[in-house]
Amino acid sequence: MATIGILGGGQLARMLALAGAPLGHRFLVVDSAEDACAGQVAPLLRADWRDFEALQKFAEQVDVATFDFENVPAATAEWLTGHTRVFPNPAALAVAQDRLREKTLFGEVGLETPLFATVDSMDELRTAVARTGLPAVLKTRRLGYDGKGQFVLRQPSDIEAAWAALGGVPLILEAFVAFEKEISVVAVRSRSGEFRHYPLTRNWHRNGILSASLAPVTVDEGLQQRAVERAQALAERLDYVGVFALELFSFEGKLLGNEMAPRVHNSGHWTIEGAVCSQFENHVRAVLGLPLGDTAARGCSVMLNWVGELPDANPVLGEMGAHWHDYGKPPREGRKVGHTTVCADSAAGLVEPLQRLGRSLGRQDQVAPVIAALLGKE
Ligand code: AMP
């Protein structure tokens, strides 16, 4: 039995604890919020991440520390390495926290990206726009997630508004990619360097937040293999340990790297019921130095995110093959409060359950793009 410490007490920490418990492991979660939802399933140490006295107590009680949030201050992650084992390592976390370093690394391991340029002033923004063309997306280099800290520029007159909205912190401008599909590779690397990946997942976003995922999906076989090879190269370069996700855009026969999430990922939630060993269990196994579990899919799965507030649970509970996840969080606009995974033996078998759920939950808009993809009617 080991105790795994998790910095951050959101739904990812909660699902890690729920996955690790059957293996006999215990968890200790640190979060400054009294009502952090992982605290409903694991002991919660209420403390700020910069409170080193509290972190000392935390480190004394855990065998290994990991993260449920990638924006844990680098100083905290560094400090922890002097007091316990920390996975993924802080240097890998630091790269993934900075969009510029991340995209530069993508290039170094041979993963193409949208055209990008660093922006630290209004003049640099003008020069960058001349380089990428319009439309383009201005993003903060740090602390961005779920579409936060982003501004889409469509015409030259948007430059000033974009600068007014985001200027003052280091930024990156990216060419806007009119992608055909958004794809992610969720993968895991163990302490001994073993690497496994889940089948490719297709993702749909609404307002910058993940709305639905479908797995497994196939893209051109060569591309698929390249995506997985690049993911492995990234993990090796960073000496990464644990689960991570590589988010890609499929565009004109290429896969372009958008970002790497150094943690279990929303586009891997389907693996709880839809894979032999879930991303959460595999993360626990990886950080403890245990053999990794089988990442093969069991049939086909669709994950629907519940954002803002939960729909009625009963239609989901009454749908065979559907699984209900309530994170125990109060509703709030833009907040991920739960998800549902629908599993079937084949992609075709997902269509009817999704149609029924779309209707009964009043979420036709959310299921429509997935159904269109399943029916080949995009
Ligand atoms: P991110 O926080 O970078 O993952 O961005 C959130 C979402 O915004 C992505 O999943 C895309 O749907 C969209 N997005 C981000 N960057 C671009 C881009 N360069 N071109 C087109 N869409 C983008």
PDB file of C-alpha atoms in Angstrom, residues 91-199:
ATOM      1  CA  ALA A  91      11.025  20.363 -15.765  1.00  0.00           C
ATOM      2  CA  ALA A  92       8.435  18.545 -17.922  1.00  0.00           C
ATOM      3  CA  LEU A  93       5.682  20.451 -16.149  1.00  0.00           C
ATOM      4  CA  ALA A  94       7.468  23.755 -16.818  1.00  0.00           C
ATOM      5  CA  VAL A  95       7.641  23.051 -20.573  1.00  0.00           C
ATOM      6  CA  ALA A  96       3.963  22.150 -20.740  1.00  0.00           C
ATOM      7  CA  GLN A  97       3.061  25.302 -18.782  1.00  0.00           C
ATOM      8  CA  ASP A  98       4.512  27.568 -21.434  1.00  0.00           C
ATOM      9  CA  ARG A  99       2.969  27.488 -24.900  1.00  0.00           C
ATOM     10  CA  LEU A 100       6.129  28.865 -26.504  1.00  0.00           C
ATOM     11  CA  ARG A 101       8.481  26.273 -24.977  1.00  0.00           C
ATOM     12  CA  GLU A 102       5.934  23.557 -25.704  1.00  0.00           C
ATOM     13  CA  LYS A 103       5.567  24.444 -29.387  1.00  0.00           C
ATOM     14  CA  THR A 104       9.336  24.845 -29.745  1.00  0.00           C
ATOM     15  CA  LEU A 105       9.787  21.332 -28.338  1.00  0.00           C
ATOM     16  CA  PHE A 106       7.125  19.988 -30.719  1.00  0.00           C
ATOM     17  CA  GLY A 107       9.263  21.284 -33.580  1.00  0.00           C
ATOM     18  CA  GLU A 108      12.382  19.684 -32.095  1.00  0.00           C
ATOM     19  CA  VAL A 109      10.784  16.226 -32.033  1.00  0.00           C
ATOM     20  CA  GLY A 110       9.464  16.625 -35.581  1.00  0.00           C
ATOM     21  CA  LEU A 111       5.856  17.481 -34.806  1.00  0.00           C
ATOM     22  CA  GLU A 112       4.536  20.240 -37.029  1.00  0.00           C
ATOM     23  CA  THR A 113       2.566  23.085 -35.421  1.00  0.00           C
ATOM     24  CA  PRO A 114       0.448  25.979 -36.632  1.00  0.00           C
ATOM     25  CA  LEU A 115       2.696  28.912 -37.554  1.00  0.00           C
ATOM     26  CA  PHE A 116       3.427  30.870 -34.347  1.00  0.00           C
ATOM     27  CA  ALA A 117       5.318  33.898 -33.105  1.00  0.00           C
ATOM     28  CA  THR A 118       6.111  35.252 -29.670  1.00  0.00           C
ATOM     29  CA  VAL A 119       4.464  38.568 -28.747  1.00  0.00           C
ATOM     30  CA  ASP A 120       5.519  40.892 -25.942  1.00  0.00           C
ATOM     31  CA  SER A 121       4.444  44.270 -27.305  1.00  0.00           C
ATOM     32  CA  MET A 122       1.892  45.836 -29.624  1.00  0.00           C
ATOM     33  CA  ASP A 123       4.630  46.242 -32.268  1.00  0.00           C
ATOM     34  CA  GLU A 124       5.500  42.560 -32.018  1.00  0.00           C
ATOM     35  CA  LEU A 125       1.813  41.729 -32.360  1.00  0.00           C
ATOM     36  CA  ARG A 126       1.656  43.688 -35.630  1.00  0.00           C
ATOM     37  CA  THR A 127       4.795  41.950 -36.928  1.00  0.00           C
ATOM     38  CA  ALA A 128       3.443  38.561 -35.818  1.00  0.00           C
ATOM     39  CA  VAL A 129       0.123  39.158 -37.604  1.00  0.00           C
ATOM     40  CA  ALA A 130       2.034  40.003 -40.768  1.00  0.00           C
ATOM     41  CA  ARG A 131       3.743  36.617 -40.399  1.00  0.00           C
ATOM     42  CA  THR A 132       0.788  34.364 -39.545  1.00  0.00           C
ATOM     43  CA  GLY A 133      -1.859  36.219 -41.523  1.00  0.00           C
ATOM     44  CA  LEU A 134      -5.481  36.475 -40.325  1.00  0.00           C
ATOM     45  CA  PRO A 135      -7.425  34.951 -38.760  1.00  0.00           C
ATOM     46  CA  ALA A 136      -5.023  34.219 -35.923  1.00  0.00           C
ATOM     47  CA  VAL A 137      -5.320  33.338 -32.238  1.00  0.00           C
ATOM     48  CA  LEU A 138      -3.543  35.368 -29.573  1.00  0.00           C
ATOM     49  CA  LYS A 139      -2.917  33.299 -26.427  1.00  0.00           C
ATOM     50  CA  THR A 140      -1.249  33.887 -23.103  1.00  0.00           C
ATOM     51  CA  ARG A 141       1.927  31.796 -22.946  1.00  0.00           C
ATOM     52  CA  ARG A 142       1.040  30.648 -19.441  1.00  0.00           C
ATOM     53  CA  LEU A 143      -1.997  29.833 -17.341  1.00  0.00           C
ATOM     54  CA  GLY A 144      -4.338  29.200 -20.237  1.00  0.00           C
ATOM     55  CA  TYR A 145      -6.732  26.278 -20.358  1.00  0.00           C
ATOM     56  CA  ASP A 146     -10.224  25.560 -21.672  1.00  0.00           C
ATOM     57  CA  GLY A 147      -9.948  28.450 -24.110  1.00  0.00           C
ATOM     58  CA  LYS A 148      -9.178  30.924 -21.297  1.00  0.00           C
ATOM     59  CA  GLY A 149      -6.655  33.631 -22.134  1.00  0.00           C
ATOM     60  CA  GLN A 150      -7.347  33.506 -25.884  1.00  0.00           C
ATOM     61  CA  PHE A 151      -8.484  36.071 -28.423  1.00  0.00           C
ATOM     62  CA  VAL A 152      -9.290  35.327 -32.059  1.00  0.00           C
ATOM     63  CA  LEU A 153      -8.246  38.124 -34.437  1.00  0.00           C
ATOM     64  CA  ARG A 154     -10.227  38.202 -37.659  1.00  0.00           C
ATOM     65  CA  GLN A 155      -9.361  41.585 -39.134  1.00  0.00           C
ATOM     66  CA  PRO A 156      -6.534  44.106 -38.702  1.00  0.00           C
ATOM     67  CA  SER A 157      -8.776  46.328 -36.559  1.00  0.00           C
ATOM     68  CA  ASP A 158      -8.899  43.494 -33.958  1.00  0.00           C
ATOM     69  CA  ILE A 159      -5.211  43.985 -33.144  1.00  0.00           C
ATOM     70  CA  GLU A 160      -5.818  46.758 -30.629  1.00  0.00           C
ATOM     71  CA  ALA A 161      -8.710  44.963 -28.941  1.00  0.00           C
ATOM     72  CA  ALA A 162      -6.643  41.771 -28.673  1.00  0.00           C
ATOM     73  CA  TRP A 163      -3.758  43.676 -27.136  1.00  0.00           C
ATOM     74  CA  ALA A 164      -6.112  45.486 -24.737  1.00  0.00           C
ATOM     75  CA  ALA A 165      -7.627  42.132 -23.687  1.00  0.00           C
ATOM     76  CA  LEU A 166      -4.421  40.163 -23.156  1.00  0.00           C
ATOM     77  CA  GLY A 167      -1.414  42.515 -23.358  1.00  0.00           C
ATOM     78  CA  GLY A 168       0.964  42.916 -20.424  1.00  0.00           C
ATOM     79  CA  VAL A 169       1.899  39.238 -20.035  1.00  0.00           C
ATOM     80  CA  PRO A 170       3.999  37.100 -22.411  1.00  0.00           C
ATOM     81  CA  LEU A 171       1.869  36.053 -25.393  1.00  0.00           C
ATOM     82  CA  ILE A 172       2.022  33.844 -28.438  1.00  0.00           C
ATOM     83  CA  LEU A 173       0.213  34.403 -31.722  1.00  0.00           C
ATOM     84  CA  GLU A 174      -0.794  31.357 -33.744  1.00  0.00           C
ATOM     85  CA  ALA A 175      -2.221  31.071 -37.221  1.00  0.00           C
ATOM     86  CA  PHE A 176      -5.879  30.050 -36.957  1.00  0.00           C
ATOM     87  CA  VAL A 177      -6.215  26.509 -38.268  1.00  0.00           C
ATOM     88  CA  ALA A 178      -9.487  25.691 -40.017  1.00  0.00           C
ATOM     89  CA  PHE A 179      -8.985  22.110 -38.857  1.00  0.00           C
ATOM     90  CA  GLU A 180     -11.053  19.211 -40.130  1.00  0.00           C
ATOM     91  CA  LYS A 181     -10.853  17.357 -36.826  1.00  0.00           C
ATOM     92  CA  GLU A 182      -9.436  17.733 -33.353  1.00  0.00           C
ATOM     93  CA  ILE A 183      -7.669  14.585 -32.216  1.00  0.00           C
ATOM     94  CA  SER A 184      -5.852  13.652 -29.044  1.00  0.00           C
ATOM     95  CA  VAL A 185      -3.387  10.961 -28.133  1.00  0.00           C
ATOM     96  CA  VAL A 186      -3.620   9.991 -24.469  1.00  0.00           C
ATOM     97  CA  ALA A 187      -0.498   8.078 -23.507  1.00  0.00           C
ATOM     98  CA  VAL A 188       1.393   6.878 -20.462  1.00  0.00           C
ATOM     99  CA  ARG A 189       5.069   6.347 -19.691  1.00  0.00           C
ATOM    100  CA  SER A 190       6.250   4.411 -16.676  1.00  0.00           C
ATOM    101  CA  ARG A 191       9.199   5.018 -14.364  1.00  0.00           C
ATOM    102  CA  SER A 192      11.126   2.339 -16.257  1.00  0.00           C
ATOM    103  CA  GLY A 193      10.420   4.017 -19.625  1.00  0.00           C
ATOM    104  CA  GLU A 194       7.656   1.695 -20.823  1.00  0.00           C
ATOM    105  CA  PHE A 195       5.312   3.612 -23.170  1.00  0.00           C
ATOM    106  CA  ARG A 196       1.694   2.828 -24.043  1.00  0.00           C
ATOM    107  CA  HIS A 197      -0.991   4.836 -25.764  1.00  0.00           C
ATOM    108  CA  TYR A 198      -4.771   4.689 -25.972  1.00  0.00           C
ATOM    109  CA  PRO A 199      -6.454   4.586 -29.371  1.00  0.00           C
TER     110      PRO A 199
END
